[in-house]
Short mmCIF file of C-alpha atoms in Angstrom, two decimals:
data_model
loop_
_atom_site.label_atom_id
_atom_site.label_comp_id
_atom_site.label_asym_id
_atom_site.label_seq_id
_atom_site.Cartn_x
_atom_site.Cartn_y
_atom_site.Cartn_z
CA MET A 285 50.07 -28.12 -55.87
CA VAL A 286 50.91 -29.38 -52.38
CA SER A 287 54.35 -30.92 -52.02
CA PRO A 288 56.44 -32.36 -49.16
CA SER A 289 58.11 -28.94 -48.83
CA THR A 290 54.82 -26.96 -48.69
CA LYS A 291 54.66 -24.65 -45.67
CA LEU A 292 51.44 -24.43 -43.70
CA TYR A 293 49.67 -21.22 -42.64
CA GLY A 294 46.17 -20.86 -41.33
CA LEU A 295 43.31 -19.17 -39.54
CA ILE A 296 42.18 -19.97 -36.00
CA GLY A 297 38.81 -18.85 -34.64
CA TYR A 298 35.28 -20.10 -34.14
CA PRO A 299 33.13 -20.36 -36.14
CA LEU A 300 34.94 -20.00 -39.48
CA GLY A 301 32.15 -20.73 -41.94
CA HIS A 302 31.90 -17.06 -42.97
CA SER A 303 35.64 -16.58 -43.54
CA ILE A 304 37.13 -16.19 -47.02
CA SER A 305 40.74 -15.94 -45.81
CA PHE A 306 41.36 -19.52 -47.00
CA TYR A 307 40.55 -18.52 -50.57
CA ILE A 308 42.30 -15.14 -50.78
CA HIS A 309 45.60 -16.33 -49.29
CA ASN A 310 45.74 -19.49 -51.39
CA ALA A 311 44.91 -17.54 -54.55
CA ALA A 312 47.79 -15.18 -53.78
CA PHE A 313 50.14 -18.11 -53.05
CA ARG A 314 49.31 -19.59 -56.48
CA ALA A 315 49.68 -16.27 -58.29
CA LEU A 316 53.12 -15.63 -56.77
CA SER A 317 54.26 -19.30 -56.98
CA ILE A 318 54.77 -19.52 -53.22
CA ASP A 319 54.97 -23.11 -51.95
CA ALA A 320 52.49 -22.66 -49.12
CA LEU A 321 49.00 -23.71 -48.10
CA TYR A 322 46.53 -21.75 -45.95
CA ILE A 323 44.05 -23.81 -43.93
CA ASN A 324 41.10 -23.18 -41.60
CA ILE A 325 41.57 -24.38 -38.02
CA PRO A 326 38.28 -23.96 -36.14
CA ILE A 327 38.86 -24.07 -32.38
CA GLU A 328 35.96 -23.95 -29.96
CA PRO A 329 36.57 -21.61 -26.98
CA GLU A 330 36.53 -24.40 -24.39
CA SER A 331 39.25 -26.28 -26.32
CA PHE A 332 41.46 -23.27 -27.01
CA SER A 333 44.28 -23.86 -24.51
CA LYS A 334 44.85 -27.50 -25.44
CA ALA A 335 44.54 -26.80 -29.18
CA ILE A 336 47.07 -23.95 -29.16
CA LEU A 337 49.62 -25.98 -27.23
CA GLY A 338 49.26 -28.70 -29.85
CA ILE A 339 49.51 -26.31 -32.80
CA LYS A 340 52.82 -24.96 -31.48
CA TYR A 341 54.36 -28.37 -32.08
CA LEU A 342 53.06 -28.67 -35.65
CA PRO A 343 54.95 -27.43 -38.75
CA ILE A 344 52.84 -24.28 -39.05
CA TYR A 345 54.75 -21.10 -39.92
CA GLY A 346 52.11 -18.45 -39.42
CA LEU A 347 48.54 -17.89 -38.31
CA ASN A 348 45.77 -15.36 -38.49
CA VAL A 349 43.51 -15.13 -35.45
CA THR A 350 39.85 -14.16 -35.47
CA ILE A 351 36.86 -14.07 -33.10
CA PRO A 352 36.88 -15.09 -30.26
CA HIS A 353 40.62 -15.77 -29.75
CA LYS A 354 42.38 -12.44 -30.47
CA GLU A 355 42.94 -11.65 -26.82
CA ARG A 356 43.47 -15.16 -25.40
CA ILE A 357 46.22 -15.98 -27.92
CA ILE A 358 48.57 -13.45 -26.25
CA ASP A 359 49.17 -15.71 -23.24
CA PHE A 360 50.60 -18.40 -25.54
CA LEU A 361 53.08 -16.21 -27.43
CA ASP A 362 56.73 -15.51 -26.66
CA GLU A 363 56.62 -11.87 -27.80
CA ILE A 364 54.08 -9.38 -29.11
CA SER A 365 54.54 -6.04 -30.87
CA VAL A 366 54.16 -2.63 -29.24
CA ILE A 367 50.83 -2.00 -31.01
CA SER A 368 49.56 -5.45 -29.96
CA LYS A 369 50.37 -4.63 -26.33
CA LEU A 370 48.61 -1.30 -26.65
CA ILE A 371 45.51 -2.83 -28.22
CA GLY A 372 45.56 -5.99 -26.14
CA ALA A 373 44.79 -8.21 -29.12
CA VAL A 374 46.72 -10.16 -31.76
CA ASN A 375 45.44 -11.24 -35.17
CA THR A 376 48.71 -12.35 -36.78
CA VAL A 377 51.15 -14.93 -35.42
CA TYR A 378 54.53 -15.68 -36.98
CA LEU A 379 57.66 -17.69 -36.26
CA GLU A 380 60.96 -15.85 -35.86
CA GLU A 381 64.12 -17.23 -34.32
CA ASN A 382 62.15 -20.22 -33.02
CA LYS A 383 59.79 -17.90 -31.15
CA TRP A 384 56.08 -17.45 -31.65
CA LYS A 385 55.45 -13.73 -32.04
CA GLY A 386 52.26 -11.68 -32.33
CA GLU A 387 51.25 -8.65 -34.37
CA ASN A 388 48.00 -6.72 -34.83
CA THR A 389 47.43 -5.97 -38.52
CA ASP A 390 43.73 -5.16 -37.96
CA PHE A 391 44.93 -1.76 -36.73
CA GLY A 392 46.87 -1.00 -39.92
CA GLY A 393 44.19 -2.52 -42.14
CA PHE A 394 41.39 -0.39 -40.69
CA LEU A 395 43.54 2.75 -40.61
CA GLU A 396 44.35 2.35 -44.31
CA THR A 397 40.65 2.26 -45.19
CA LEU A 398 39.96 5.38 -43.10
CA LYS A 399 42.64 7.24 -45.04
CA GLU A 400 41.04 6.16 -48.32
CA LEU A 401 37.54 7.15 -47.20
CA LYS A 402 38.72 10.58 -45.99
CA LEU A 403 35.99 10.70 -43.34
CA ASP A 404 35.37 13.99 -41.53
CA LYS A 405 37.59 13.94 -38.43
CA ASP A 406 35.49 16.64 -36.79
CA LEU A 407 32.47 14.34 -36.57
CA PRO A 408 32.20 12.08 -33.52
CA CYS A 409 32.22 8.33 -34.09
CA LEU A 410 30.19 5.71 -32.23
CA ILE A 411 31.86 2.30 -32.07
CA LEU A 412 29.67 -0.72 -31.39
CA GLY A 413 31.47 -3.56 -29.60
CA ALA A 414 34.42 -4.00 -27.25
CA GLY A 415 36.19 -7.16 -28.42
CA GLY A 416 39.59 -7.63 -30.03
CA ALA A 417 38.54 -6.01 -33.33
CA ALA A 418 37.00 -3.06 -31.48
CA ARG A 419 40.28 -2.44 -29.71
CA ALA A 420 42.12 -2.18 -33.04
CA VAL A 421 39.41 0.11 -34.42
CA VAL A 422 39.54 2.40 -31.36
CA TYR A 423 43.27 2.95 -31.70
CA ALA A 424 42.98 3.36 -35.48
CA VAL A 425 40.34 6.10 -35.19
CA ILE A 426 42.54 7.84 -32.63
CA GLU A 427 45.53 7.59 -34.99
CA TYR A 428 43.37 8.87 -37.85
CA GLY A 429 42.45 11.92 -35.83
CA PHE A 430 38.86 11.62 -34.65
CA LYS A 431 38.45 14.02 -31.75
CA GLU A 432 35.32 12.58 -30.13
CA ILE A 433 34.76 8.84 -29.65
CA TYR A 434 31.79 7.02 -28.17
CA LEU A 435 31.92 3.32 -27.29
CA THR A 436 29.09 0.94 -26.45
CA ASN A 437 28.95 -2.79 -25.78
CA ARG A 438 26.47 -5.36 -24.55
CA THR A 439 28.80 -6.00 -21.59
CA TYR A 440 29.39 -2.54 -20.12
CA GLY A 441 32.51 -3.53 -18.21
CA ARG A 442 34.41 -4.52 -21.36
CA ALA A 443 33.82 -1.08 -22.90
CA GLU A 444 34.82 0.52 -19.62
CA ARG A 445 38.12 -1.37 -19.58
CA ILE A 446 38.99 -0.18 -23.09
CA ALA A 447 38.20 3.42 -22.12
CA GLU A 448 40.41 3.15 -19.03
CA GLU A 449 43.30 1.71 -21.06
CA VAL A 450 42.99 4.42 -23.72
CA LYS A 451 42.97 7.11 -21.04
CA LYS A 452 46.12 5.60 -19.54
CA ASN A 453 47.93 5.00 -22.85
CA LYS A 454 46.83 7.99 -24.93
CA ASN A 455 45.37 10.44 -22.38
CA ILE A 456 42.19 10.53 -24.48
CA GLU A 457 38.69 10.37 -23.02
CA ILE A 458 36.30 7.87 -24.59
CA LYS A 459 32.65 8.28 -23.66
CA ILE A 460 30.92 5.02 -22.69
CA ILE A 461 27.24 4.61 -23.55
CA PRO A 462 25.17 1.75 -22.09
CA TRP A 463 24.12 -0.64 -24.88
CA GLN A 464 20.41 -0.06 -24.30
CA GLU A 465 20.95 3.70 -24.67
CA ARG A 466 23.06 3.63 -27.83
CA HIS A 467 20.22 4.99 -30.00
CA LYS A 468 19.88 8.11 -27.86
CA VAL A 469 22.94 9.83 -29.34
CA ASP A 470 21.34 12.46 -31.56
CA GLU A 471 24.32 14.42 -32.89
CA LYS A 472 25.68 13.89 -36.39
CA LEU A 473 28.11 10.96 -36.22
CA ILE A 474 29.91 8.09 -37.92
CA LEU A 475 28.68 4.63 -36.87
CA ILE A 476 31.18 1.75 -36.78
CA ASN A 477 30.08 -1.82 -36.04
CA THR A 478 32.77 -4.17 -34.73
CA THR A 479 30.39 -6.74 -33.23
CA SER A 480 29.47 -10.06 -34.84
CA ILE A 481 25.81 -9.00 -35.01
CA GLY A 482 24.89 -9.33 -38.68
CA LEU A 483 27.04 -12.34 -39.52
CA ASP A 484 23.82 -14.35 -39.69
CA GLY A 485 22.46 -12.04 -42.39
CA LYS A 486 19.39 -11.35 -40.25
CA SER A 487 20.27 -9.36 -37.14
CA THR A 488 21.41 -5.76 -36.81
CA PRO A 489 23.17 -3.94 -33.94
CA TRP A 490 21.35 -0.70 -34.79
CA ASN A 491 17.59 -0.21 -34.87
CA GLY A 492 17.58 3.52 -34.27
CA ASN A 493 16.94 6.20 -36.86
CA PHE A 494 19.59 7.19 -39.39
CA LYS A 495 18.90 10.92 -39.50
CA SER A 496 21.93 11.73 -37.37
CA ILE A 497 24.27 9.23 -39.06
CA ALA A 498 26.69 10.56 -41.68
CA PHE A 499 28.40 7.25 -42.51
CA VAL A 500 28.08 3.58 -41.56
CA TYR A 501 31.08 1.23 -41.46
CA ASP A 502 30.41 -2.43 -40.70
CA ILE A 503 33.64 -4.45 -40.42
CA ILE A 504 31.71 -7.63 -41.30
CA TYR A 505 32.41 -8.52 -44.94
CA ASN A 506 30.42 -11.75 -45.34
CA PRO A 507 27.56 -11.23 -46.02
CA LYS A 508 28.70 -8.43 -48.29
CA GLU A 509 25.69 -6.36 -47.30
CA THR A 510 24.66 -6.93 -43.69
CA PRO A 511 21.20 -5.94 -42.43
CA LEU A 512 22.86 -2.83 -40.94
CA LEU A 513 24.24 -1.80 -44.33
CA SER A 514 20.89 -2.55 -46.00
CA LEU A 515 19.25 -0.15 -43.54
CA ALA A 516 21.90 2.46 -44.30
CA LYS A 517 21.20 2.09 -48.02
CA GLU A 518 17.43 2.40 -47.48
CA ASN A 519 18.06 5.63 -45.57
CA ASN A 520 20.48 7.01 -48.20
CA VAL A 521 23.42 6.93 -45.79
CA PRO A 522 26.83 6.16 -47.37
CA PHE A 523 28.38 2.94 -46.08
CA LYS A 524 31.26 0.50 -46.31
CA ASN A 525 31.71 -3.15 -45.37
CA GLY A 526 34.84 -4.76 -43.93
CA LEU A 527 36.23 -6.35 -47.10
CA ASP A 528 39.04 -3.85 -47.72
CA MET A 529 40.01 -3.99 -44.05
CA LEU A 530 40.22 -7.79 -44.35
CA ILE A 531 42.39 -7.57 -47.47
CA TYR A 532 44.71 -4.95 -46.00
CA GLN A 533 45.21 -6.86 -42.76
CA ALA A 534 45.88 -10.03 -44.78
CA CYS A 535 48.49 -8.21 -46.89
CA LEU A 536 50.17 -6.86 -43.75
CA SER A 537 50.26 -10.39 -42.30
CA TRP A 538 52.44 -11.39 -45.25
CA ASN A 539 54.99 -8.81 -44.18
CA LYS A 540 55.54 -10.85 -41.01
CA TRP A 541 55.43 -14.23 -42.75
CA PHE A 542 57.46 -13.50 -45.90
CA GLY A 543 59.06 -10.09 -45.42
CA PHE A 544 56.94 -8.25 -48.00
CA ILE A 545 53.39 -6.88 -48.27
CA GLY A 546 50.89 -9.27 -49.84
CA PRO A 547 49.27 -8.59 -53.25
CA PHE A 548 46.15 -6.51 -52.51
CA GLU A 549 44.61 -6.58 -55.99
CA ILE A 550 44.96 -10.36 -56.36
CA MET A 551 43.31 -10.96 -53.00
CA LYS A 552 40.60 -8.39 -53.68
CA ARG A 553 39.68 -9.94 -57.04
CA GLU A 554 39.41 -13.38 -55.46
CA ALA A 555 37.27 -12.02 -52.62
CA GLU A 556 34.91 -10.27 -54.99
CA LYS A 557 34.44 -13.46 -57.00
CA LEU A 558 33.42 -15.26 -53.82
CA LEU A 559 31.12 -12.55 -52.51
#
């Protein structure tokens, strides 16, 4: 029930048709009797600057940020966390002492799922993509303990920049592979997709063989089974989609908005109903 005292939260990105954040946050608000409403705020890239300046003057108390705005949002915030600075991307915005502050809960959300999966740290991992989500994933796999990391992206320079930053910040070498050569890695590895390829339910970022792949992690969660994950299933390779990462990062956002971790099970049940 929306009332005059209802506080607004929301998601900014573009497009937002695939997102279920609207449903999981509002379901949790209802379950915990929190007088708040979570809304979708689609912002096209060319309108981003004007839209953000306008949003800052609206009675909105917190935001999640998704593709393609996780990096651009930083320029419009008063402060960002240490991990956000390290990653160079923000996915959670909150108001504190009349300041707009930024946090990256993608990092914690992905790291939590790695701990649950108990993936072999001695295997190398190949990360597809070099956007805001990829940055969080790179630092999470480093924190988890992977010793060998490959990175590939359609725009080589973006991957190169991440590798340079990681070398500077963590003194860890990341090996860059040109996008067109990504299938040539023939050692046993873990494949992680952070690109948006597959959101359409038709395309896949990986057309190589699966003989050398030990595990496939696609951070896309809608569709529940992307073409990449369907290929993994056909080749009897264990896999995971991005739903738990989404739920964990959403729960961690609550810690900045309300001072406590959001209800994982409530959000997960709602998500599974939708998907």
